[in-house]
XYZ file of C-alpha atoms in Angstrom:
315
model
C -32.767 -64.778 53.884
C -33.234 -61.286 53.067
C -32.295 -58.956 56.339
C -34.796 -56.351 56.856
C -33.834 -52.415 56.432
C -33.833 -50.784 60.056
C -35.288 -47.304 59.980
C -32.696 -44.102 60.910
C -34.188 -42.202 63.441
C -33.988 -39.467 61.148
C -36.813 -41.192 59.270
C -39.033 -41.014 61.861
C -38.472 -36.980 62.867
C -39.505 -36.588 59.210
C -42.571 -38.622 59.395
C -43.394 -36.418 62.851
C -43.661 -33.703 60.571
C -46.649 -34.977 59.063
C -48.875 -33.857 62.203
C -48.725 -30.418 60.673
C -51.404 -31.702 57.991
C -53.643 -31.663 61.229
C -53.762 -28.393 60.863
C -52.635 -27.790 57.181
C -54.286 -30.512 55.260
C -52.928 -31.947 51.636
C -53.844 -29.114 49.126
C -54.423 -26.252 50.968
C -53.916 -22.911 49.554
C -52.154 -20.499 52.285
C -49.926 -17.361 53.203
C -46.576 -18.113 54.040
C -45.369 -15.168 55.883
C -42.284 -14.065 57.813
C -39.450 -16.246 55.762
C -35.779 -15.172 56.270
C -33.994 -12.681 54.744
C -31.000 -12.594 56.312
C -27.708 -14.715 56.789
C -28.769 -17.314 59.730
C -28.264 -20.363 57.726
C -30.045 -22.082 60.452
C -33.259 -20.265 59.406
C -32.321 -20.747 55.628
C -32.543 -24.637 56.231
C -35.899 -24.344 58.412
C -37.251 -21.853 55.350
C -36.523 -24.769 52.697
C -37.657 -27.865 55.069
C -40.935 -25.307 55.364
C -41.176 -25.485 51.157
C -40.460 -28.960 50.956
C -42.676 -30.213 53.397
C -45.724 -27.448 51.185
C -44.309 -29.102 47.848
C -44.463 -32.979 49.151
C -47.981 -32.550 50.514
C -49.652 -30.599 47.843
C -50.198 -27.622 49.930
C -49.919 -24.648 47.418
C -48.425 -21.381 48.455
C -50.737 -18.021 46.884
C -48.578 -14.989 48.269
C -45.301 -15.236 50.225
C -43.913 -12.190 52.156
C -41.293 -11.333 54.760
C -40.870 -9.730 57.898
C -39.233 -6.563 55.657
C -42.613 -6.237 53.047
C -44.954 -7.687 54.722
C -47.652 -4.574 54.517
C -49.461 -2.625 56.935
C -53.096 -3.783 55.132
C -53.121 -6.913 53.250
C -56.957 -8.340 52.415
C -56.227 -11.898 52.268
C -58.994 -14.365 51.193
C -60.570 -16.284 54.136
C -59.939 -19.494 52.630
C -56.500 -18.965 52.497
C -54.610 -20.772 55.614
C -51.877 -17.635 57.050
C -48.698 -19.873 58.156
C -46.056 -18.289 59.629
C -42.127 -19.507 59.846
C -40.610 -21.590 62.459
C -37.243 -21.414 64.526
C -35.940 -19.895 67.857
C -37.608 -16.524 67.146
C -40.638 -16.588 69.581
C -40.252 -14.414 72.546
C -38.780 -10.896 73.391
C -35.305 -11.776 72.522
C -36.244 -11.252 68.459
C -39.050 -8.661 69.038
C -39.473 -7.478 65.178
C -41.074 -11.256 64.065
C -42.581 -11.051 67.627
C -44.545 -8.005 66.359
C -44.876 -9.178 63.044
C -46.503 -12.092 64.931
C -48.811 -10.849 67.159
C -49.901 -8.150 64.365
C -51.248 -10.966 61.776
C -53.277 -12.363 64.828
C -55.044 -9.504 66.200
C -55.801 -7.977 62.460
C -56.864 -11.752 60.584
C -59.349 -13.186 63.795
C -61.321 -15.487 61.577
C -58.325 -16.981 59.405
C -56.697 -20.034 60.491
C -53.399 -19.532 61.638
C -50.746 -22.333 61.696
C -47.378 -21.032 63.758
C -44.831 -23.844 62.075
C -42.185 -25.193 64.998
C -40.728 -22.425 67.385
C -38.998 -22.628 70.357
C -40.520 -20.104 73.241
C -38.029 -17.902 74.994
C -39.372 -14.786 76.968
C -36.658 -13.199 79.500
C -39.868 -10.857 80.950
C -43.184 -12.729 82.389
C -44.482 -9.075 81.314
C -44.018 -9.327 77.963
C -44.855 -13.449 77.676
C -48.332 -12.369 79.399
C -49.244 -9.423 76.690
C -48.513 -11.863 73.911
C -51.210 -14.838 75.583
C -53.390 -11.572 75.510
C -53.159 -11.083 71.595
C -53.023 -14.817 70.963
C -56.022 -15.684 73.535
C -58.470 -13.430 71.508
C -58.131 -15.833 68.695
C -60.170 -19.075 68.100
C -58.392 -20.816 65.658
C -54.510 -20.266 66.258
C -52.550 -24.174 65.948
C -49.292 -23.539 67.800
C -46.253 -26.260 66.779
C -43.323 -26.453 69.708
C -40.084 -27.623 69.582
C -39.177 -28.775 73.157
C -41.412 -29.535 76.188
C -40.475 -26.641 78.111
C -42.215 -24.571 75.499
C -45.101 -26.547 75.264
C -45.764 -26.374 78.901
C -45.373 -22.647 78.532
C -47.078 -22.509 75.307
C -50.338 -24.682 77.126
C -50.452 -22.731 80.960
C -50.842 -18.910 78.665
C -52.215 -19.724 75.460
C -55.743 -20.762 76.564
C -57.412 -20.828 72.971
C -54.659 -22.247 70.719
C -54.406 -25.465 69.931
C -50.633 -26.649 70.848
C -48.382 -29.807 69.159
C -44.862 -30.897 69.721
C -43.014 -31.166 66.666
C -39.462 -31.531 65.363
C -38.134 -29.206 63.191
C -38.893 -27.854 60.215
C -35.331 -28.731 58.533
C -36.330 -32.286 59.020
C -38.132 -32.363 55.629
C -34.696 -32.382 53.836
C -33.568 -35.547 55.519
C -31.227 -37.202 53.965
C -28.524 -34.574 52.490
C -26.179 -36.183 50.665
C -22.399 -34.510 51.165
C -21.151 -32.926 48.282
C -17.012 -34.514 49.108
C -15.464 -36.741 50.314
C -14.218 -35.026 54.297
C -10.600 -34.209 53.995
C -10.705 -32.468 57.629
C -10.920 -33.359 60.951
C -13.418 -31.013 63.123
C -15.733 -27.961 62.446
C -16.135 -26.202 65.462
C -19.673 -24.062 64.368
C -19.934 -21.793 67.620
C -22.223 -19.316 68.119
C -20.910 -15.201 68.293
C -24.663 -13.720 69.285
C -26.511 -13.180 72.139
C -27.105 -17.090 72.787
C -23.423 -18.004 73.191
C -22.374 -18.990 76.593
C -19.569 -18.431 79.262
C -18.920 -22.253 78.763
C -18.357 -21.957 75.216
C -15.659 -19.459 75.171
C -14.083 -21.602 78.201
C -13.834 -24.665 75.520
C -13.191 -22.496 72.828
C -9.838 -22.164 74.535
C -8.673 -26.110 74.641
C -10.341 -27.491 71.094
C -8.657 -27.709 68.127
C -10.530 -27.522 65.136
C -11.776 -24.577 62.206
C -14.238 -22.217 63.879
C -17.307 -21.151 62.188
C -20.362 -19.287 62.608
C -23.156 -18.369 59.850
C -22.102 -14.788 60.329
C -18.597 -15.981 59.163
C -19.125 -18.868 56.822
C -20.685 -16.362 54.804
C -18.032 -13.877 52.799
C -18.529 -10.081 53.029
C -19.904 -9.996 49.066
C -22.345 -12.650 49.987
C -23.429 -10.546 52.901
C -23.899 -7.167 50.838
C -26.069 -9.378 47.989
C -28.658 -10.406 50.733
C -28.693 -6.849 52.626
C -28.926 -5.258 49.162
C -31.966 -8.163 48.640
C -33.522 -7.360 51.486
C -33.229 -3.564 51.156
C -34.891 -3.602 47.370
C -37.622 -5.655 49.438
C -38.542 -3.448 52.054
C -39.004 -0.852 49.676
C -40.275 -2.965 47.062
C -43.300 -1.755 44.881
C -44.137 -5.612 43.279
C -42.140 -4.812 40.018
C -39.825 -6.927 40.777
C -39.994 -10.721 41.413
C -37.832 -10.203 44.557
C -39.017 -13.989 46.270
C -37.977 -15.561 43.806
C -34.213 -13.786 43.513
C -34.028 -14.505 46.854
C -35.281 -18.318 46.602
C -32.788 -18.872 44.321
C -29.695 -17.060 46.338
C -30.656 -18.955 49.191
C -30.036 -22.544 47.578
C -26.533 -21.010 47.249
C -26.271 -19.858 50.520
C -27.698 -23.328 51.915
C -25.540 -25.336 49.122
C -22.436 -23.206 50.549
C -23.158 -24.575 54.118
C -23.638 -27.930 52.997
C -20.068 -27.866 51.581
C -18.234 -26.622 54.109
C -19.562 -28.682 56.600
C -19.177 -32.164 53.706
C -15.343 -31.007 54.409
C -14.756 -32.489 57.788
C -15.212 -35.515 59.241
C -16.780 -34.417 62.223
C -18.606 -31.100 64.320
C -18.282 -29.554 67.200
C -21.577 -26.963 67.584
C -23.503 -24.816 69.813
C -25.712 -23.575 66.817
C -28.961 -26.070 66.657
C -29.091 -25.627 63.295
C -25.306 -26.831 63.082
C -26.575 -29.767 64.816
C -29.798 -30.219 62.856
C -27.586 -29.581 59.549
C -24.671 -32.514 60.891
C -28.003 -35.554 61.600
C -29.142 -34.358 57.996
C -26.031 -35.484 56.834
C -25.298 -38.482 58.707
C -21.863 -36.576 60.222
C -20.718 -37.297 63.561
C -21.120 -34.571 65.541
C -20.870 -33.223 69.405
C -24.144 -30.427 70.142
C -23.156 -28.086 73.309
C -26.285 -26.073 74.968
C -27.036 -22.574 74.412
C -27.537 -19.841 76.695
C -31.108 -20.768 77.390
C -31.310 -24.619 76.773
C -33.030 -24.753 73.894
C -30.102 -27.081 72.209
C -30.237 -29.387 75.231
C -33.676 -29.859 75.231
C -34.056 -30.395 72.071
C -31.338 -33.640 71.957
C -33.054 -34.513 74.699
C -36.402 -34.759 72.899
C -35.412 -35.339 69.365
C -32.245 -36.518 68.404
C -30.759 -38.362 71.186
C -31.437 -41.862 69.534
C -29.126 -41.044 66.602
C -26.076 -43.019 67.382
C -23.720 -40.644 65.715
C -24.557 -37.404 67.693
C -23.662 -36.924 71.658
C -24.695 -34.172 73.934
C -20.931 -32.539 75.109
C -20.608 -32.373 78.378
C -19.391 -28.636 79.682
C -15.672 -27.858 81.597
């Protein structure tokens, strides 16, 4: 008798996605604004789950731009959907795509605007309450969350917007298939920013293992290509098809993280996305919390069914 296939609980954080077509139905025509251009691999892998998830539902992308050329003025159709990029950027830790943000929704107040999963992080009630003012003058803002935390935040300031809880964007790629066979034991992929915490560098100090972070997995020539992309795009006057350079760079840059991390058998991380990245692969894989909880939360409300990840518990 034929046994019957039990679903990975990655298959069902993919399906989650499909809420988004709430708000984005099959074959739209939008704006994709505010990709990265920049090394944060994490953001790379949210960037290509965002065109995956357009691509598998039909939705067809007219004009893309970044944080770096997006332009003072831009007239955009009002049929045209204006979606902005997920990740960990909302708040005043990251305040250029905060501006970038709140710009597009005081200057397009009768496009729909579709704000694709974000974590909210504001260190200053101040500044939290003068974004709900921008964001409350709008009537047809659709907010996706990653976490409950922000979604209770999101829901007591943001009066008029329509709020969801949603996985990540990355989760469109599930499943990546490693490129070798693992011939290493453990990637410790720690973060060296502003989010890495006094806990970390006390563990840092008893694992053994090959430590990572996207600022180093990437290789000083690698760095200069996408500065020197994202220079020729802030100054960019259109001759150039500079999205589509950087489309293709970015597979390497993505393809390069997928490598390394097909090289061990098992990671240690305090970078979601080095978490996110390990389920998409299947790899075993411990997630420790950032400075602010977003990783925690997240496990908590995602990806704690996955049998091969673990939440590490701190010395």
């Amino acid at each position: 008798m034929p046994t019957e296939r039990i679903a990975h609980p990655m298959d069902g954080l993919k399906e989650r996605l499909r809420q988004i077509l709430q708000a984005i139905p099959p074959g739209s025509s939008i704006y994709y604004i505010d990709y990265p251009v920049y090394n944060n691999g994490g953001d790379l892998l949210i960037m290509k789950g965002a065109e995956a998830f357009f691509r598998d539902n039909g939705i067809r992308v007219r004009a893309r731009y970044s944080v770096l050329d997006f332009p003072d003025r831009l007239s955009i159709p009002g049929n045209q959907i204006i979606v902005l990029q997920g990740g960990g950027n909302f708040g005043d830790l990251y305040p250029v795509h905060q501006r970038l943000r709140e710009k597009i929704v005081a200057q397009y107040p009768f496009h729909r605007i579709v704000i694709l999963p974000q974590t909210i992080f504001y260190r200053e009630e101040e500044q939290f309450d003068r974004s709900a003012l921008v964001f409350n003058k709008h009537r047809d803002v659709h907010l996706f969350v990653r976490d409950p935390s922000s979604y209770a935040m999101a829901a007591k300031k943001f009066d008029r917007c329509s709020i969801y809880l949603s996985p990540d964007m990355a989760h469109q790629l599930w499943p990546i298939r490693p490129t070798t066979s693992p011939g290493k034991e453990l990637l410790c992929f720690f973060r060296t920013d502003i989010e890495r915490t006094g806990e970390q560098g006390r563990l840092e100090t008893n694992v053994q293992g090959d430590y990572l972070d996207w600022s180093s997995l990437y290789n000083k020539v690698e760095k200069k290509s996408i500065s020197m992309i994202g220079k020729m795009m802030a100054g960019s006057s259109g001759a150039l098809p500079l999205h589509a350079i950087w489309d293709r760079y970015s597979d390497y840059l993505v393809e390069k993280a997928i490598k390394r991390f097909s090289a061990y058998r098992r990671v240690k991380t305090s970078r979601l996305h080095g978490h996110i990245l390990s389920c998409l692969m299947d790899k075993p894989n411990g997630l420790l919390d950032n400075s602010y909880g977003k990783n925690s939360s997240y496990y908590h409300t995602w990806t704690n069914e996955i049998p091969t990840v673990r939440l590490e518990a701190m010395p």
